[in-house]
XYZ file of C-alpha atoms in Angstrom:
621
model
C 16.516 -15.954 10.757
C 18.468 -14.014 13.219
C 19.726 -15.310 16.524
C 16.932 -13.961 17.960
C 14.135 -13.403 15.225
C 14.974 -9.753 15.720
C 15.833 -7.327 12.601
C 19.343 -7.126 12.374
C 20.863 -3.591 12.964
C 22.908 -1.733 10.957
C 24.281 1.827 10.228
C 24.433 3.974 7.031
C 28.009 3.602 6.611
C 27.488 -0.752 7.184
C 24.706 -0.379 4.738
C 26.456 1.128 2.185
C 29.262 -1.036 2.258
C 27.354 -3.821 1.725
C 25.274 -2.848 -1.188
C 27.982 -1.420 -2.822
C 28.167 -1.689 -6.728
C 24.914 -3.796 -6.883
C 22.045 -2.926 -8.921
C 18.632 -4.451 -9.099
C 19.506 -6.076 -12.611
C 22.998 -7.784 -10.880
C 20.594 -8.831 -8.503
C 18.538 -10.574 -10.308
C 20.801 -12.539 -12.281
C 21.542 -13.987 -8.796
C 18.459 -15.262 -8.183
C 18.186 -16.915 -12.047
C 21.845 -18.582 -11.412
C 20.322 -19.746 -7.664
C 16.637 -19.891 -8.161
C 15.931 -20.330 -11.741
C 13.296 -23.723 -10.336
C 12.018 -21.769 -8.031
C 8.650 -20.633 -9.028
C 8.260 -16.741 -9.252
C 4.830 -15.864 -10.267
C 1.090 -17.222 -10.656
C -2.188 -16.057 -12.247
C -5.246 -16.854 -12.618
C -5.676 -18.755 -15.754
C -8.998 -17.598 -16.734
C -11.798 -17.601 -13.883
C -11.255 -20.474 -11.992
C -9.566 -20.445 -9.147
C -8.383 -24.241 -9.664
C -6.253 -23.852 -12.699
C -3.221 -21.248 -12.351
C -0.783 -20.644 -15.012
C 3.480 -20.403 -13.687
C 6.335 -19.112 -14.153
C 9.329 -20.014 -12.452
C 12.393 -17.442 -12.051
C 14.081 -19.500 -14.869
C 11.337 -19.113 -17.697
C 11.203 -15.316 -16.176
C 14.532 -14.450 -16.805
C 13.836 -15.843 -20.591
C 11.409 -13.528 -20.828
C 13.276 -10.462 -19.637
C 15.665 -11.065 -21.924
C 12.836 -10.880 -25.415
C 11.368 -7.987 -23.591
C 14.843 -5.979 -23.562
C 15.365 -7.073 -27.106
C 12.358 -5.883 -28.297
C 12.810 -2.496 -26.163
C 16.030 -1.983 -27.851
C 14.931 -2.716 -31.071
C 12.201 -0.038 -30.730
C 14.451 2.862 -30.049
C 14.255 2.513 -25.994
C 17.758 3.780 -24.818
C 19.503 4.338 -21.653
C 17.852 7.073 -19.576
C 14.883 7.093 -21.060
C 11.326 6.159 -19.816
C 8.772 3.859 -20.468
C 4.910 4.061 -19.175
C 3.111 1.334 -17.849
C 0.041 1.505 -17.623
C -1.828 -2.016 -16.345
C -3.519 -3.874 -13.810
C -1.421 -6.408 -11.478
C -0.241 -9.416 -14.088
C 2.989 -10.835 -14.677
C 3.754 -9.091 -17.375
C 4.870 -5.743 -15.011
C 7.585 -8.006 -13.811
C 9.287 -8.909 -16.651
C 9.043 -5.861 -18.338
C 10.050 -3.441 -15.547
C 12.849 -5.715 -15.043
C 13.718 -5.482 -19.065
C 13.782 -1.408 -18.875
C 15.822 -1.459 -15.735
C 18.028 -3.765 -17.342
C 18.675 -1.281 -20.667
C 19.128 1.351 -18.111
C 15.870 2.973 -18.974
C 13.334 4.193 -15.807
C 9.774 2.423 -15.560
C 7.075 4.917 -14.926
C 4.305 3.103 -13.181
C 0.857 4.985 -13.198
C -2.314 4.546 -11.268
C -4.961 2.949 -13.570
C -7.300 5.229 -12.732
C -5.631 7.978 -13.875
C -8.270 10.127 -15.969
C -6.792 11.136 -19.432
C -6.054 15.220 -18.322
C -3.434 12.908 -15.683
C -1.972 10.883 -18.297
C -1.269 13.601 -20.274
C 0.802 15.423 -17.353
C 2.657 12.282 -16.006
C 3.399 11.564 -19.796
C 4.777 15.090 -20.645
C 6.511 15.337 -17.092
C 8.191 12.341 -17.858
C 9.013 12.541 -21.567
C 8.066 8.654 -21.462
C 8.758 7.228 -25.200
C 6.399 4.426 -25.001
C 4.063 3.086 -23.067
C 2.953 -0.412 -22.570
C -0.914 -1.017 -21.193
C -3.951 -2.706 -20.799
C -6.269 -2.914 -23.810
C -9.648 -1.733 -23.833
C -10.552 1.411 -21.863
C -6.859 1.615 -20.535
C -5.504 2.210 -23.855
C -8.450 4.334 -25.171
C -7.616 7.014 -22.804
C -3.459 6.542 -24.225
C -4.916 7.040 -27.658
C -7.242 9.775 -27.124
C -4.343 12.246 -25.635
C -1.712 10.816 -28.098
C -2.008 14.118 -29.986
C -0.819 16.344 -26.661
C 2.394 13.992 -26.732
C 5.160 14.728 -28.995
C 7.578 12.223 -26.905
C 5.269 8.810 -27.099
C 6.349 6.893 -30.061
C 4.879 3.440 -29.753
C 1.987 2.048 -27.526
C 2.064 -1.540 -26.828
C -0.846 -3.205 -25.854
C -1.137 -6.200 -23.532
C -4.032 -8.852 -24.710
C -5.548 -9.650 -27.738
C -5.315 -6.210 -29.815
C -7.582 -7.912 -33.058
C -10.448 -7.879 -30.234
C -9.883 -4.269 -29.656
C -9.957 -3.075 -33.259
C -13.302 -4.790 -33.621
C -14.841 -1.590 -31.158
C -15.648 2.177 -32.152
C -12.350 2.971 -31.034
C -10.691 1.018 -34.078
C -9.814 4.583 -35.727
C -7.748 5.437 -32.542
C -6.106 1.879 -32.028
C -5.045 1.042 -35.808
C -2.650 3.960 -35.519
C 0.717 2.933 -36.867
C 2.556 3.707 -33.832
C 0.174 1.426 -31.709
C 1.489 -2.902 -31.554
C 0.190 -5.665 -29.923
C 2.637 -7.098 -27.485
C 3.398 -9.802 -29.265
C 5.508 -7.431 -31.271
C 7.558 -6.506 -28.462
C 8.633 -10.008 -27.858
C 9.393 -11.242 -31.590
C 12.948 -10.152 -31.992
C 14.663 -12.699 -30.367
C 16.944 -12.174 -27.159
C 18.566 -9.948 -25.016
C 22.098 -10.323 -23.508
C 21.133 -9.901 -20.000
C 24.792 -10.521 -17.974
C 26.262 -7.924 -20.662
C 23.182 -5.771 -19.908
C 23.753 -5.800 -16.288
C 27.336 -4.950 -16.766
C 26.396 -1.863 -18.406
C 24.019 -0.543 -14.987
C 25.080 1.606 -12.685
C 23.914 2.461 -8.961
C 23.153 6.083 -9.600
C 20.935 4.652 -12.794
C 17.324 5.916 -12.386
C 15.144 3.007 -11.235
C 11.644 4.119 -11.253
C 9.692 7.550 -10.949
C 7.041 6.979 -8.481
C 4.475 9.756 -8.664
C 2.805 11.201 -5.386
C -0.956 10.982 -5.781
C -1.693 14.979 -5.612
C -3.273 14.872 -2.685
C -2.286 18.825 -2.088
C -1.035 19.645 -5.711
C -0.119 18.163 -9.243
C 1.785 14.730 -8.597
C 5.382 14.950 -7.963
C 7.758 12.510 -9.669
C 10.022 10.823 -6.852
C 13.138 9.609 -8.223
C 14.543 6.326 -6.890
C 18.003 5.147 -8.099
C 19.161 1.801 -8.104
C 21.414 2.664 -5.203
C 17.815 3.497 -3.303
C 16.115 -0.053 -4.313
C 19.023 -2.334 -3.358
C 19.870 -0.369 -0.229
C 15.962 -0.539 0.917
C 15.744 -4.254 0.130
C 18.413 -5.160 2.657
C 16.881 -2.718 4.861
C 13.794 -4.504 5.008
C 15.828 -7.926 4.460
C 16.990 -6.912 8.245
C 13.619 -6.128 9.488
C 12.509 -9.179 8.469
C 15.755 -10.889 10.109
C 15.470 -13.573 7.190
C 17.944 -15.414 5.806
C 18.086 -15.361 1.857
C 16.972 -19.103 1.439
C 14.476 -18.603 3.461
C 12.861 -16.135 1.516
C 12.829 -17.756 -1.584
C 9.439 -19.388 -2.952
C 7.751 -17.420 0.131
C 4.371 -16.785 -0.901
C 2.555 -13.126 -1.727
C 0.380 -11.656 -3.386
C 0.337 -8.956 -5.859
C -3.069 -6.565 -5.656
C -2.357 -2.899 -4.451
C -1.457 -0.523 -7.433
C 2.153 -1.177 -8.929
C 2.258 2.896 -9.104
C 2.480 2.380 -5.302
C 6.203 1.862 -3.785
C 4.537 -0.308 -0.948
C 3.647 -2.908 -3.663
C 6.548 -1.890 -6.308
C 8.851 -3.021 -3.304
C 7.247 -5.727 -1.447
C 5.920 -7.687 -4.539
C 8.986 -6.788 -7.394
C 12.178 -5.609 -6.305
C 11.702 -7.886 -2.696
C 11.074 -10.775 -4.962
C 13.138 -10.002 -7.847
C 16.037 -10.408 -5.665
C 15.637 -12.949 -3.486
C 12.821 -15.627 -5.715
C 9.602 -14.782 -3.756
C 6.567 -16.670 -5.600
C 4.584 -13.764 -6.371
C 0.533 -14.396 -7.232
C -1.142 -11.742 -8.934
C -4.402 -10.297 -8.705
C -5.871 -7.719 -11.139
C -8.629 -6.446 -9.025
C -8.464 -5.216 -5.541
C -11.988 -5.902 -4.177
C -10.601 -9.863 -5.095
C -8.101 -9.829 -2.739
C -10.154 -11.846 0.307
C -10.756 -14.655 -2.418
C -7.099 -14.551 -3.323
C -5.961 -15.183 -0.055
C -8.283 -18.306 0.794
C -6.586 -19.614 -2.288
C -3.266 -18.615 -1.898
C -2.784 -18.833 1.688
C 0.324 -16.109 1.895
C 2.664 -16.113 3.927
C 4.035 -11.979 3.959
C 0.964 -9.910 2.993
C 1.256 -6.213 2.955
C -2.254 -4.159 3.246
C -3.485 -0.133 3.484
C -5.307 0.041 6.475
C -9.052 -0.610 4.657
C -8.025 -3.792 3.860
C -7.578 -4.849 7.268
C -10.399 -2.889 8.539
C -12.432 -4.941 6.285
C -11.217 -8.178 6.807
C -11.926 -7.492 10.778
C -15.232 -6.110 10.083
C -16.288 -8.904 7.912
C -15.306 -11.405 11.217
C -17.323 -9.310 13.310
C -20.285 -9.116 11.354
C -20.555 -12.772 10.493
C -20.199 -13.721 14.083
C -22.894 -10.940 14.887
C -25.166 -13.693 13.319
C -25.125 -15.823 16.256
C -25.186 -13.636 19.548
C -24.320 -16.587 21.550
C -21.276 -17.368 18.949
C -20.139 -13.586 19.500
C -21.146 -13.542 22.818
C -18.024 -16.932 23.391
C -15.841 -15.408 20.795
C -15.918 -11.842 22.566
C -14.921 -13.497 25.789
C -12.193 -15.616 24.738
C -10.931 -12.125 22.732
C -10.878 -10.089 25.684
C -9.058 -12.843 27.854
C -6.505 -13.633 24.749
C -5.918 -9.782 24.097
C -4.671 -9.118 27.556
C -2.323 -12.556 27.200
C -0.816 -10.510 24.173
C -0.310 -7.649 25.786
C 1.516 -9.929 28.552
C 3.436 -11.323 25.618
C 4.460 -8.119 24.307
C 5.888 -6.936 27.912
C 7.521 -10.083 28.425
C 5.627 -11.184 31.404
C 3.631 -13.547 30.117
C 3.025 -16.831 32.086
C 3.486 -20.698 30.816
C -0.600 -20.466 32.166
C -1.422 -17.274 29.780
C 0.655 -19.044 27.011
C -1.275 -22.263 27.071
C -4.481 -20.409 27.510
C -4.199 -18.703 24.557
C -2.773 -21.972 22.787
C -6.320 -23.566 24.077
C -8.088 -20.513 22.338
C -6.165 -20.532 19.071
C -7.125 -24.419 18.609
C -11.091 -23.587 19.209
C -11.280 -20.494 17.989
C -8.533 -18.619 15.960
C -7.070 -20.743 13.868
C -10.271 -21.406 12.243
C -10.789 -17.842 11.918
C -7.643 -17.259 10.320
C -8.246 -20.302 7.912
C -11.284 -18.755 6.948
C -10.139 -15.161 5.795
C -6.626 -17.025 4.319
C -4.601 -15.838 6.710
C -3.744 -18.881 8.753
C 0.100 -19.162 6.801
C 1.120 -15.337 7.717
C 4.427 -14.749 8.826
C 4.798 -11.189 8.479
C 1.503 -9.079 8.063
C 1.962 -5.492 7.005
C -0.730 -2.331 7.235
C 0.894 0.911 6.173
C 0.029 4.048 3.759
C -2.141 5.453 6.496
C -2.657 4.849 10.378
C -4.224 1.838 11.547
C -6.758 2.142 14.722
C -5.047 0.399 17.494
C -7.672 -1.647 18.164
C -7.588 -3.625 14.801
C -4.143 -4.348 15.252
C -4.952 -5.567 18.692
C -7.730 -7.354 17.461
C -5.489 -9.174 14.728
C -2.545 -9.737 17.239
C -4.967 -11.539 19.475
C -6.356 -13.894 16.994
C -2.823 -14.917 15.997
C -1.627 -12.345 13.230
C 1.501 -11.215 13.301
C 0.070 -7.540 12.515
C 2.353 -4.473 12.152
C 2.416 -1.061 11.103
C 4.972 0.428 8.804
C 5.725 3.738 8.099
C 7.471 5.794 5.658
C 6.759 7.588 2.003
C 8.061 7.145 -1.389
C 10.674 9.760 -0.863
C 11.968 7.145 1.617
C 11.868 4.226 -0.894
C 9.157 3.288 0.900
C 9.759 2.167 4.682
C 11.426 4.085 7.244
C 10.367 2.875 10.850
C 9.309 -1.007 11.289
C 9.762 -3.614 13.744
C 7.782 -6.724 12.496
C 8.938 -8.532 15.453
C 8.854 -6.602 18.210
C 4.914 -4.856 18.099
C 4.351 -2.241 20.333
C 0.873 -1.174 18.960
C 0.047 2.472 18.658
C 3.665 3.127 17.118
C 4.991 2.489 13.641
C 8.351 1.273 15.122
C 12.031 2.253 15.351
C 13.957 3.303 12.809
C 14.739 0.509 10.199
C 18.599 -0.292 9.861
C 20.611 1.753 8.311
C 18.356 4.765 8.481
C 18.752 7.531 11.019
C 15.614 9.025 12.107
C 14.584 12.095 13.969
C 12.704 15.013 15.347
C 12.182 18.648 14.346
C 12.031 21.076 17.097
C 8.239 21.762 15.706
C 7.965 17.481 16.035
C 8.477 16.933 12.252
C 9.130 13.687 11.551
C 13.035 13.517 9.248
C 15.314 10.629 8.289
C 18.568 10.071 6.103
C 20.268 6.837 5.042
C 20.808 5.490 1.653
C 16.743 4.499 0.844
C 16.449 8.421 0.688
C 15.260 9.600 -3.139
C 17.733 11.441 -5.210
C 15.135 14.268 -5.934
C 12.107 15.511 -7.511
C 12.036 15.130 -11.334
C 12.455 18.101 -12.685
C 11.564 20.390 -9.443
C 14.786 21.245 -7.876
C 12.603 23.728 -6.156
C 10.785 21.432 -4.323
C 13.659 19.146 -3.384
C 15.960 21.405 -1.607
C 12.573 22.046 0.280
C 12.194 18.125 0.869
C 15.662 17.089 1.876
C 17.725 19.673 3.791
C 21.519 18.947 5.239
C 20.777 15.405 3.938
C 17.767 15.141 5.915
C 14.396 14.193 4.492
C 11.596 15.896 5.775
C 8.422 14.179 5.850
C 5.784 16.537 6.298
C 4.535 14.320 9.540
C 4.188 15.345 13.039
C 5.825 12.368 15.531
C 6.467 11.039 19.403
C 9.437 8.989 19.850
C 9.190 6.661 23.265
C 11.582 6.154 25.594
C 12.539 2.591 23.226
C 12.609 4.687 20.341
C 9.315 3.757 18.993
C 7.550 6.702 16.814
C 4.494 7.220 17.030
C 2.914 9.951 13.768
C 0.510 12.410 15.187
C -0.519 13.621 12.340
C 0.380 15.579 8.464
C 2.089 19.206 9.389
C -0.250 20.474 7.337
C -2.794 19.041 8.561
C -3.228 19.886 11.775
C -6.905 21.675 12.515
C -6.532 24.739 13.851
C -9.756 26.030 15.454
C -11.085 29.746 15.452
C -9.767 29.600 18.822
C -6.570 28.735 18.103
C -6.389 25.193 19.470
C -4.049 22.663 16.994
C -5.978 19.180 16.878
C -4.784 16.159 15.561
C -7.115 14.689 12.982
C -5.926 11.751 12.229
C -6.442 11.061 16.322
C -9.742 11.303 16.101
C -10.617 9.773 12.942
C -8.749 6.660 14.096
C -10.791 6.415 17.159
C -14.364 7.425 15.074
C -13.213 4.822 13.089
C -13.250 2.170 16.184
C -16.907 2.917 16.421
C -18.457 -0.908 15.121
C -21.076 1.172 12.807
C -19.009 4.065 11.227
C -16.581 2.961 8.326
C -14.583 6.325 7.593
C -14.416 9.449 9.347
C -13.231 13.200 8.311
C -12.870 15.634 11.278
C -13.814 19.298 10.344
C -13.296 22.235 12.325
C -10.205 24.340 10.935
C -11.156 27.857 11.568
C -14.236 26.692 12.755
C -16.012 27.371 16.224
C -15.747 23.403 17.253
C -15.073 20.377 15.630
C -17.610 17.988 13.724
C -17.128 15.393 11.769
C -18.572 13.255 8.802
C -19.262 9.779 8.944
C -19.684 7.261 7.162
C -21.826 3.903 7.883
C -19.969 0.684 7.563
C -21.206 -1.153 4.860
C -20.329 -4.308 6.151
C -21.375 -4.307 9.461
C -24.307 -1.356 9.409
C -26.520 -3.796 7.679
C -25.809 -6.671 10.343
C -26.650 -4.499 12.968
C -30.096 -3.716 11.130
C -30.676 -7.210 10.641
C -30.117 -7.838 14.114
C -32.834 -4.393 15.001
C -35.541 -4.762 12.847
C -34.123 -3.019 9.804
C -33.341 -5.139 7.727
C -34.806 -3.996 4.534
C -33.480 -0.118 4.648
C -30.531 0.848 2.322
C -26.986 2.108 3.448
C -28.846 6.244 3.103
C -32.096 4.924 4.784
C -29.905 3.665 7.691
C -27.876 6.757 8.083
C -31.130 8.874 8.285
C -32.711 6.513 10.811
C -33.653 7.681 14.532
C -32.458 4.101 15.858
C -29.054 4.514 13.813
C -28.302 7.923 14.664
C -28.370 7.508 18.491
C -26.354 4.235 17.691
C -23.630 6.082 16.326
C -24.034 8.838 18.935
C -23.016 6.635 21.689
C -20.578 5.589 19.602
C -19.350 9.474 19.444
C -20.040 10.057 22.993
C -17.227 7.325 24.182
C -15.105 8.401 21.895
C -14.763 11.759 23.105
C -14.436 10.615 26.979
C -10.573 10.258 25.313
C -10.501 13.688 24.388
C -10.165 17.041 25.961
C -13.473 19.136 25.623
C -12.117 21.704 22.508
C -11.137 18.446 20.529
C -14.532 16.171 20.935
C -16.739 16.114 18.338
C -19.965 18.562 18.598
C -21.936 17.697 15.511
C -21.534 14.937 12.954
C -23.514 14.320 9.797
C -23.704 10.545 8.672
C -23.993 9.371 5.478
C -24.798 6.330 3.404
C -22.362 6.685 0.744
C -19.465 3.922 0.292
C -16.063 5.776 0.088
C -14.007 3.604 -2.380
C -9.857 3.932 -2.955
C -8.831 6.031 -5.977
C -11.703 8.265 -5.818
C -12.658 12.520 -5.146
C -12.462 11.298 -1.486
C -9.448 8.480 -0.876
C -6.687 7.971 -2.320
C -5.563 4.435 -4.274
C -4.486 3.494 -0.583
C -7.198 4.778 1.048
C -5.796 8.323 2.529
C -8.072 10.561 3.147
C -8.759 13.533 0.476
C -9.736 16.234 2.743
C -10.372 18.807 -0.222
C -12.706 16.167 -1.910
C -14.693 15.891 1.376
C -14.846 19.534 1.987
C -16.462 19.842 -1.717
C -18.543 17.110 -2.151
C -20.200 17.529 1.829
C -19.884 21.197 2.169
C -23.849 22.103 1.580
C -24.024 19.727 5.246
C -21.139 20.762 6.691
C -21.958 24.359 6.722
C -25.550 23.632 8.050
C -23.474 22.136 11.299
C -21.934 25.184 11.968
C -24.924 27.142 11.031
């Protein structure tokens, strides 16, 4: 670690000099020559979380080489791409690794992706083959395989004889369309000559935006942008390479996502992280009991959920709470001391006193008690959870940046000023518009759009990447995002109001889970909410209403004035025009890759609009 456990700084020009030449595939043959015991990834072997199956870095690197064998030996050449198409397993990582080393580009997709978006991000990329999931995941390959000239093989991950036993056998007995066992028979790869052969202006990846406010974009990401971004955020962690190897993480957010594609490959590609995977999101609290990691990165949900869960488990025992609550309040002003460097040796011990009856076993209980650098980013964070997480001894921060940023762009893990996403990571510059748009440069900046030189020049002007985010820098050169430019709710009376500002605070509110302000062009602004579905059915138990449903609840007298006094603090923070005049709750669960979130959980305000417009209009009416 650095002198003192601070990122270490650096500028564009430093940067560059250092990563100079490198490529993720020279980077990894580092780690095999210098952490070939080390071991590099886990999964569950079966469904028992005592029995994991390894790999270590060493019996990785074997692997990378039969995959880029096999690659080659089906047609897959330099500059081409390759579709993956699969849930979190080990298999990405050697395989991604084997087309970056051929000098092809891995296109990761969401595996959600309905078979009209498979068809575009297959066309848009004129991906040659694809590699996925059996069952349902390949179905939806095979049934569009006829609107894809380019795709000339399909391998598929599993046990393919299983597959051809279903109704889709016609589809899947296609010629074109191996098992995976195929792609590994034809012996190995050179790997050091392979790495030779890469270059820094070689296309990486293709990350796709998820089309929040259009078709997906394809974000191209070179190998200059990976290695430069992984010493970036080797800075901001102000680790030293050893001690980075065999850290533990896990593996659970969508590989289509740069968060995850960074943290969990390239991050531990290059420097031997032990990476465990887990195929499902919804199993990531189980994974971490067992796992115990020690960097976990998270969308804001997760960690909303994880400090709802606390709260409503403790809401079983009011006297519990009641003890909990006041040793919370008395540690989160302690952290605050901390944070401002006034802290006492009393405060210090105090909290020490609190983390041995309280915390820690808190923290063992939700797997988090081995953190060393907790990450929520993809979306804002209420300030309050971080606080909340802070207090109870996780190292919580917020990141921020975009895919067209290789990912991060402001971050100080070390130095948490909550409310902010951070300074401005080393070796990135970043600035202000005079509107208060949010722009950096620096080497983690993407080369461009995939075939949309349109859209780029609008993206990245004199060098400068524009984000498309309103932002506040402090005095320490902390930014704090306001909200999306486009965003911004502009009422019938002309008033610009920050959504995100007061969803984050709606959110707050113990009963309501998600939040979507309305009121552009409108009169006033309303909202709708949506219960908790964690903690709205502790609070029934604890009134009486125990037996109602999630819709029941949100109809409920009792329930409604809950959540209005909820609504009614919340607006003592705002000025009159921006409070919330009406709301409609609802019963419904929002869930991640859906007409209403995103995979990470952002907010798809056309999806709202559409599926709650019948109630929204009868607030206005």
């Amino acid at each position: 670690m650095s002198d003192n456990g601070r990122m270490v700084s650096a500028t564009i020009e430093e940067l560059s000099a250092v990563v100079a030449g490198q490529t993720v595939p020279r980077r990894f043959l580092e780690t095999l020559n210098q952490r070939s015991d080390v071991t590099g990834l886990r999964a569950m072997a079966g469904d028992s979380p005592d029995a994991w199956d390894t790999w270590t870095w060493g019996e990785i690197g074997v692997l990378v080489a039969r995959a880029a064998a096999g690659l080659q030996h089906h047609g897959v050449q330099r500059g081409q791409r390759v579709l993956l198409l699969m849930k979190n397993r080990p298999e990405f990582h050697w395989l991604d690794l084997a087309i970056q080393f051929l000098g092809a580009t891995a296109v990761s997709i969401y595996n959600s992706s309905a078979r009209e978006e498979i068809t575009y991000l297959a066309l848009h990329s004129e991906a040659q083959v694809a590699i996925v999931d059996p069952g349902d995941f390949v179905q939806r390959v095979q049934d569009v395989r006829a609107d894809l000239p380019d795709l000339r093989t399909v391998f598929v991950l599993g046990a393919l004889g299983s597959q051809l036993q279903t109704n889709e056998a016609k589809h899947l007995a296609h010629p074109s369309v191996l098992p995976y066992e195929e792609l590994l028979a034809h012996g190995s790869a050179d790997l050091v000559a392979l790495a030779d052969q890469t270059d820094p202006n070689d296309l990486a990846t293709v990350i796709y935006t998820s089309g929040t406010t259009g078709p997906p974009k394809g974000v191209m990401l070179t190998q200059y942008n990976i290695v430069y971004t992984i010493e970036q955020l080797r800075r901001c962690l102000g680790f030293d390479p050893d001690e980075l190897s065999g850290i533990r993480i896990i593996s659970y957010l969508p590989m289509a996502h740069i968060a995850e594609r960074m943290n969990s490959h390239y991050l531990a590609a290059t420097y031997g992280l032990t990476v465990t995977t887990c195929p499902e999101v919804g199993q990531i609290a189980a994974y971490a009991r067992e796992v115990r990691p020690e960097m976990i990165f998270g969308v804001p949900r997760v960690w909303e959920k994880v400090h709802a869960g606390v709260n409503a488990a403790l809401a079983a025992d009011p006297e519990k709470q009641a003890r909990f609550q006041e040793g919370l309040d008395l540690a989160l002003s302690i952290k605050a001391d901390e944070r401002a460097g006034v802290a006492t040796k009393d405060q210090l011990e105090t909290w020490a006193f609190l983390d041995a009856v309280a915390f820690s076993t808190v923290r063992q209980l939700v797997g988090l008690d081995a953190v060393r650098i907790a990450i929520s980013g993809a979306a804002p964070l209420g300030r309050d959870v971080l606080e909340w997480f802070n207090a109870v001894g996780v190292p919580l921060s917020e990141i921020y940046g975009m895919s067209e940023s290789s990912g991060p762009m402001t971050w100080a893990p070390h130095a948490i000023k909550p409310g902010t996403v951070g300074p401005a990571i080393p070796g990135c510059e970043v600035r202000l518009g005079d509107d208060g748009e949010v722009m950096c440069r620096g080497g983690n900046v993407f080369a461009g759009y995939l075939k949309d030189p349109k859209k780029t020049a609008e993206a990245i002007i004199d060098g400068w990447l524009h984000s498309g985010d309103i932002g506040e820098i402090d005095e320490d050169g902390y930014l704090r995002i306001v909200d999306r430019k486009k965003e911004l709710i502009i009422t019938a009376g002309g008033k610009n109001i920050s959504p995100a500002n007061l969803e984050g605070s709606l959110k707050a509110v113990p009963l309501i889970g998600q939040a979507a302000a309305i009121g552009d062009g409108r009169r006033f602004v309303s909202a709708v909410l949506v219960l908790d579905p964690e903690l709205a059915p502790a609070w029934a138990a604890r009134n009486g209403l125990a037996d109602l449903s999630l819709p029941e609840l949100a109809a409920h007298p009792d329930v409604l004035a809950e959540v209005q006094r909820g609504v009614d603090e919340v607006n003592k923070q705002f000025a009159p025009v921006e409070q919330i005049r009406r709301f409609v709750l609802v019963g419904d669960e929002w869930l991640p890759d859906s007409d209403l979130l995103t995979p990470t959980s952002k907010l798809k305000r056309r999806g709202v609009l559409a599926r709650y417009g019948a109630v929204i209009e009868e607030l206005y009416a």
